Coordinates of N, CA, C and O in Angstrom, one line a residue:
Q148 N 20.6 -5.8 -3.8 CA 21.5 -4.8 -3.3 C 21.2 -4.5 -1.8 O 22.0 -3.9 -1.1
V149 N 20.0 -4.9 -1.3 CA 19.6 -4.8 0.1 C 20.0 -6.0 0.8 O 19.6 -7.1 0.5
Q150 N 20.9 -5.8 1.8 CA 21.3 -7.0 2.6 C 21.3 -6.7 4.1 O 21.7 -5.6 4.5
L151 N 20.8 -7.6 4.9 CA 20.7 -7.5 6.3 C 21.5 -8.6 6.9 O 21.4 -9.7 6.5
V152 N 22.3 -8.2 7.9 CA 23.2 -9.1 8.6 C 22.8 -9.1 10.1 O 23.0 -8.1 10.8
D153 N 22.4 -10.3 10.6 CA 22.1 -10.4 12.0 C 23.3 -10.9 12.8 O 24.1 -11.7 12.2
S154 N 23.4 -10.5 14.0 CA 24.5 -11.0 14.8 C 24.2 -10.8 16.3 O 23.2 -10.1 16.6
G155 N 24.9 -11.5 17.2 CA 24.8 -11.3 18.6 C 24.2 -12.4 19.3 O 24.1 -12.4 20.6
G156 N 23.7 -13.4 18.6 CA 23.1 -14.6 19.3 C 24.1 -15.4 20.0 O 25.3 -15.2 19.8
G157 N 23.7 -16.4 20.7 CA 24.6 -17.3 21.4 C 23.8 -18.1 22.5 O 22.6 -18.1 22.5
L158 N 24.6 -18.7 23.3 CA 24.1 -19.6 24.4 C 24.2 -18.8 25.7 O 25.2 -18.3 26.1
V159 N 23.0 -18.7 26.4 CA 23.0 -18.0 27.6 C 22.1 -18.8 28.6 O 21.3 -19.6 28.2
Q160 N 22.4 -18.6 29.9 CA 21.6 -19.2 30.9 C 20.3 -18.5 31.2 O 20.2 -17.3 30.9
P161 N 19.3 -19.2 31.7 CA 18.0 -18.5 32.0 C 18.3 -17.3 32.9 O 19.1 -17.4 33.9
G162 N 17.6 -16.2 32.6 CA 17.9 -14.9 33.4 C 19.0 -14.0 32.8 O 19.1 -12.9 33.2
G163 N 19.7 -14.5 31.8 CA 20.8 -13.8 31.2 C 20.3 -12.8 30.2 O 19.1 -12.7 29.9
S164 N 21.3 -12.1 29.6 CA 21.0 -11.1 28.6 C 21.8 -11.2 27.3 O 22.9 -11.8 27.4
L165 N 21.3 -10.7 26.2 CA 22.0 -10.7 25.0 C 21.5 -9.4 24.2 O 20.4 -9.0 24.4
R166 N 22.4 -8.9 23.4 CA 22.0 -7.8 22.5 C 22.2 -8.3 21.0 O 23.4 -8.6 20.7
L167 N 21.2 -8.3 20.3 CA 21.3 -8.6 18.9 C 21.4 -7.3 18.0 O 20.9 -6.3 18.4
S168 N 22.2 -7.5 17.0 CA 22.4 -6.3 16.1 C 21.9 -6.7 14.6 O 22.1 -7.9 14.2
C169 N 21.5 -5.8 13.9 CA 21.1 -5.9 12.5 C 21.6 -4.8 11.7 O 21.2 -3.7 11.8
T170 N 22.6 -5.1 11.0 CA 23.3 -4.1 10.1 C 22.8 -4.2 8.7 O 22.8 -5.3 8.1
T171 N 22.4 -3.1 8.1 CA 21.8 -3.1 6.8 C 22.7 -2.4 5.8 O 23.4 -1.4 6.1
S172 N 22.6 -2.8 4.6 CA 23.3 -2.2 3.5 C 22.5 -1.1 2.9 O 21.3 -1.0 3.1
G173 N 23.1 -0.2 2.1 CA 22.4 0.9 1.4 C 21.9 1.9 2.4 O 22.3 2.1 3.5
S174 N 20.9 2.7 1.9 CA 20.4 3.8 2.6 C 18.9 3.8 2.8 O 18.3 4.8 3.2
I175 N 18.3 2.6 2.7 CA 16.8 2.5 2.8 C 16.4 2.3 4.3 O 15.2 2.6 4.6
F176 N 17.3 1.9 5.1 CA 16.9 1.5 6.5 C 16.2 2.7 7.2 O 15.1 2.4 7.8
R177 N 16.6 3.9 7.1 CA 16.1 5.0 7.9 C 14.7 5.3 7.5 O 14.0 6.1 8.2
F178 N 14.2 4.8 6.3 CA 12.9 5.2 5.8 C 11.8 4.3 6.2 O 10.6 4.6 6.0
Y179 N 12.1 3.1 6.8 CA 11.1 2.1 7.0 C 11.1 1.5 8.4 O 12.1 1.6 9.1
T180 N 10.0 0.9 8.7 CA 9.9 0.1 9.9 C 10.8 -1.1 9.9 O 11.0 -1.7 8.8
M181 N 11.5 -1.4 11.0 CA 12.3 -2.6 11.1 C 11.7 -3.4 12.3 O 11.1 -2.9 13.2
G182 N 12.0 -4.7 12.2 CA 11.4 -5.5 13.3 C 12.3 -6.7 13.5 O 13.2 -7.0 12.8
W183 N 12.0 -7.4 14.6 CA 12.7 -8.6 15.0 C 11.6 -9.7 15.1 O 10.6 -9.5 15.7
Y184 N 11.9 -10.8 14.5 CA 11.1 -12.0 14.5 C 11.9 -13.2 15.0 O 13.1 -13.2 15.0
R185 N 11.2 -14.2 15.5 CA 11.9 -15.4 16.0 C 11.1 -16.6 15.5 O 9.9 -16.6 15.3
Q186 N 11.8 -17.7 15.4 CA 11.2 -19.0 15.1 C 11.8 -20.1 15.9 O 13.0 -20.4 15.9
A187 N 11.0 -20.6 16.8 CA 11.4 -21.7 17.6 C 11.2 -23.0 16.8 O 10.5 -23.1 15.9
P188 N 12.0 -24.1 17.3 CA 11.9 -25.4 16.6 C 10.4 -25.9 16.5 O 9.7 -25.9 17.5
G189 N 10.0 -26.2 15.3 CA 8.7 -26.8 15.1 C 7.6 -25.7 15.1 O 6.4 -26.1 15.1
K190 N 7.9 -24.5 15.2 CA 6.9 -23.4 15.2 C 7.1 -22.4 14.1 O 8.1 -22.3 13.5
Q191 N 6.0 -21.7 13.8 CA 6.1 -20.6 12.8 C 6.8 -19.4 13.3 O 6.9 -19.2 14.5
R192 N 7.3 -18.6 12.4 CA 8.0 -17.4 12.7 C 7.0 -16.4 13.3 O 5.9 -16.3 12.9
E193 N 7.4 -15.7 14.4 CA 6.5 -14.8 15.1 C 7.1 -13.5 15.4 O 8.4 -13.4 15.5
L194 N 6.3 -12.4 15.4 CA 6.8 -11.1 15.7 C 7.3 -11.0 17.1 O 6.6 -11.4 18.0
V195 N 8.4 -10.4 17.3 CA 9.0 -10.1 18.6 C 8.8 -8.6 19.0 O 8.2 -8.3 20.0
A196 N 9.2 -7.7 18.1 CA 9.1 -6.3 18.3 C 9.3 -5.6 17.0 O 9.9 -6.1 16.0
R197 N 8.8 -4.4 16.9 CA 8.9 -3.5 15.8 C 9.2 -2.1 16.2 O 8.8 -1.7 17.3
I198 N 9.9 -1.3 15.3 CA 10.2 0.1 15.6 C 10.0 0.8 14.2 O 10.6 0.4 13.2
T199 N 9.3 1.9 14.3 CA 9.1 2.7 13.1 C 10.3 3.6 12.8 O 11.2 3.7 13.6
R200 N 10.3 4.2 11.7 CA 11.4 5.1 11.3 C 11.5 6.3 12.3 O 12.6 6.8 12.4
S201 N 10.4 6.7 12.9 CA 10.5 7.8 13.9 C 10.7 7.3 15.3 O 10.9 8.1 16.2
G202 N 10.8 6.0 15.5 CA 11.1 5.5 16.9 C 10.0 4.9 17.7 O 10.2 4.5 18.8
S203 N 8.8 4.9 17.1 CA 7.7 4.3 17.9 C 7.8 2.8 17.9 O 8.2 2.2 16.9
T204 N 7.5 2.2 19.0 CA 7.8 0.8 19.2 C 6.5 0.0 19.6 O 5.6 0.6 20.2
N205 N 6.5 -1.3 19.3 CA 5.5 -2.2 19.9 C 6.1 -3.5 20.0 O 7.1 -3.9 19.3
Y206 N 5.6 -4.3 21.0 CA 6.2 -5.5 21.4 C 5.1 -6.6 21.5 O 4.0 -6.4 21.8
A207 N 5.6 -7.8 21.2 CA 4.7 -9.0 21.5 C 4.5 -9.1 23.0 O 5.4 -8.7 23.8
D208 N 3.4 -9.6 23.5 CA 3.1 -9.6 24.9 C 4.1 -10.5 25.7 O 4.5 -10.1 26.8
F209 N 4.7 -11.5 25.0 CA 5.6 -12.4 25.8 C 7.0 -11.8 26.0 O 7.8 -12.4 26.7
V210 N 7.3 -10.6 25.4 CA 8.6 -10.0 25.7 C 8.4 -8.6 26.3 O 9.5 -8.0 26.7
T211 N 7.2 -8.1 26.4 CA 7.1 -6.7 27.0 C 7.7 -6.7 28.4 O 7.4 -7.5 29.3
G212 N 8.5 -5.6 28.6 CA 9.2 -5.4 29.9 C 10.5 -6.1 30.0 O 11.2 -5.9 30.9
R213 N 10.8 -7.0 29.0 CA 12.1 -7.7 29.0 C 13.0 -7.3 27.9 O 14.2 -7.3 28.1
F214 N 12.4 -7.0 26.7 CA 13.2 -6.7 25.5 C 13.0 -5.3 25.2 O 12.0 -4.7 25.4
I215 N 14.0 -4.7 24.6 CA 14.0 -3.3 24.1 C 14.5 -3.3 22.6 O 15.6 -3.7 22.4
I216 N 13.7 -2.8 21.7 CA 14.1 -2.6 20.3 C 14.5 -1.2 20.1 O 13.9 -0.2 20.7
S217 N 15.6 -1.0 19.4 CA 16.1 0.4 19.1 C 16.7 0.4 17.7 O 16.9 -0.6 17.1
R218 N 17.0 1.6 17.3 CA 17.6 1.8 16.0 C 18.6 3.0 16.0 O 18.3 4.0 16.7
D219 N 19.6 2.9 15.2 CA 20.5 4.0 14.9 C 20.5 4.2 13.4 O 21.2 3.5 12.7
N220 N 19.7 5.1 13.0 CA 19.6 5.4 11.6 C 20.9 5.8 10.9 O 21.1 5.5 9.7
A221 N 21.7 6.6 11.6 CA 23.0 7.0 11.1 C 23.9 5.8 10.8 O 24.8 5.9 9.9
K222 N 23.7 4.8 11.5 CA 24.6 3.6 11.3 C 23.9 2.5 10.5 O 24.4 1.4 10.3
N223 N 22.6 2.7 10.1 CA 21.9 1.7 9.4 C 21.8 0.4 10.2 O 21.8 -0.7 9.6
T224 N 21.6 0.6 11.5 CA 21.6 -0.6 12.4 C 20.5 -0.6 13.3 O 20.1 0.4 13.9
G225 N 19.9 -1.8 13.5 CA 18.9 -2.0 14.5 C 19.4 -2.9 15.6 O 20.3 -3.7 15.4
Y226 N 18.7 -2.9 16.8 CA 19.2 -3.6 17.9 C 18.0 -4.3 18.6 O 16.9 -3.7 18.6
L227 N 18.2 -5.3 19.3 CA 17.3 -5.9 20.2 C 18.0 -6.3 21.5 O 18.8 -7.2 21.5
Q228 N 17.8 -5.5 22.5 CA 18.3 -5.8 23.8 C 17.4 -6.8 24.6 O 16.2 -6.4 24.8
M229 N 17.9 -7.9 24.9 CA 17.1 -9.0 25.6 C 17.6 -9.2 27.0 O 18.8 -9.4 27.2
A230 N 16.7 -9.2 27.9 CA 17.0 -9.4 29.3 C 16.0 -10.4 29.9 O 15.0 -10.7 29.3
S231 N 16.4 -11.0 31.1 CA 15.6 -11.9 31.7 C 15.1 -13.1 30.8 O 14.0 -13.5 30.8
L232 N 16.1 -13.6 30.1 CA 15.8 -14.6 29.1 C 15.3 -15.9 29.7 O 15.7 -16.3 30.8
K233 N 14.4 -16.5 29.0 CA 13.7 -17.7 29.4 C 14.0 -18.8 28.4 O 14.3 -18.5 27.2
P234 N 14.0 -20.1 28.8 CA 14.2 -21.1 27.8 C 13.2 -21.1 26.6 O 13.6 -21.4 25.5
E235 N 12.0 -20.6 26.8 CA 11.1 -20.5 25.7 C 11.4 -19.4 24.7 O 10.8 -19.3 23.7
D236 N 12.4 -18.5 25.1 CA 12.9 -17.6 24.1 C 13.9 -18.2 23.1 O 14.3 -17.5 22.1
T237 N 14.2 -19.4 23.3 CA 15.1 -20.1 22.4 C 14.5 -20.1 20.9 O 13.4 -20.4 20.7
G238 N 15.4 -19.8 20.0 CA 15.0 -19.9 18.6 C 15.9 -19.1 17.7 O 16.9 -18.5 18.2
V239 N 15.6 -19.1 16.4 CA 16.4 -18.3 15.5 C 15.7 -16.9 15.4 O 14.5 -16.8 15.1
Y240 N 16.5 -15.9 15.6 CA 16.0 -14.5 15.5 C 16.4 -13.9 14.2 O 17.6 -13.9 13.8
Y241 N 15.4 -13.2 13.6 CA 15.6 -12.6 12.3 C 15.3 -11.1 12.4 O 14.2 -10.8 12.9
C242 N 16.1 -10.3 11.8 CA 15.7 -8.9 11.6 C 15.1 -8.7 10.3 O 15.3 -9.5 9.4
A243 N 14.3 -7.7 10.2 CA 13.6 -7.4 8.9 C 13.4 -6.0 8.7 O 13.2 -5.2 9.7
V244 N 13.4 -5.5 7.5 CA 13.0 -4.2 7.1 C 11.8 -4.2 6.2 O 11.9 -4.9 5.2
V245 N 10.8 -3.6 6.6 CA 9.5 -3.6 5.8 C 9.3 -2.4 5.0 O 9.2 -1.3 5.5
T246 N 9.4 -2.6 3.7 CA 9.2 -1.5 2.7 C 7.8 -1.5 2.2 O 7.0 -2.4 2.5
D247 N 7.4 -0.6 1.3 CA 6.1 -0.6 0.7 C 6.0 -1.7 -0.3 O 4.8 -2.1 -0.7
I248 N 7.1 -2.3 -0.7 CA 7.0 -3.3 -1.8 C 7.2 -4.7 -1.2 O 6.5 -5.7 -1.6
R249 N 8.2 -4.9 -0.3 CA 8.5 -6.2 0.2 C 9.2 -6.1 1.5 O 9.6 -5.0 1.9
T250 N 9.4 -7.2 2.2 CA 10.1 -7.3 3.4 C 11.5 -8.0 3.1 O 11.6 -9.0 2.5
Y251 N 12.5 -7.3 3.7 CA 13.9 -7.9 3.6 C 14.2 -8.5 4.9 O 14.0 -8.0 5.9
W252 N 14.9 -9.7 4.8 CA 15.2 -10.5 6.0 C 16.7 -10.7 6.1 O 17.4 -10.8 5.2
G253 N 17.1 -10.7 7.4 CA 18.4 -11.1 7.7 C 18.5 -12.6 7.6 O 17.5 -13.4 7.5
Q254 N 19.7 -13.2 7.8 CA 19.9 -14.6 7.7 C 19.6 -15.3 9.0 O 19.4 -16.6 9.0
G255 N 19.4 -14.6 10.1 CA 19.0 -15.2 11.3 C 20.2 -15.5 12.2 O 21.3 -15.8 11.8
T256 N 20.0 -15.3 13.5 CA 21.0 -15.6 14.5 C 20.4 -16.5 15.6 O 19.3 -16.2 16.1
Q257 N 21.1 -17.5 16.0 CA 20.6 -18.5 17.0 C 20.7 -18.0 18.4 O 21.8 -17.5 18.8
V258 N 19.6 -18.0 19.1 CA 19.6 -17.7 20.5 C 19.1 -19.0 21.3 O 18.1 -19.5 21.0
T259 N 20.0 -19.4 22.2 CA 19.7 -20.6 23.0 C 19.7 -20.3 24.4 O 20.8 -19.8 24.9
V260 N 18.7 -20.5 25.1 CA 18.6 -20.2 26.6 C 18.4 -21.5 27.3 O 17.4 -22.2 27.2
S261 N 19.5 -21.9 28.0 CA 19.5 -23.2 28.6 C 20.5 -23.2 29.8 O 21.5 -22.5 29.7
S262 N 20.2 -24.0 30.8 CA 21.1 -24.2 31.9 C 22.0 -25.4 31.7 O 22.9 -25.6 32.5

């Protein structure tokens, strides 16, 4: 019954920007930490950013100062605003909601940074 839908990915040039969205079903979103993860070709999935239910954030070192994670609990939606994109940011980006029992994942949205 819990479903996450990622959107907003696409092809951008280096230095460009994208905003990813994560829309969740049900009413659990506002109670838990949500995060964004990414997986580049041939690499393991890695944490990009997290935001708690109260709005506290933390970021991976490689995106600090370039990406902003946010959430709108009233809309059950999370966001990742990405700027100054680099080719190494290319990958599939997944949103996640972390509960006390398990982590729920979105289907992923492709971000490609290339000239």
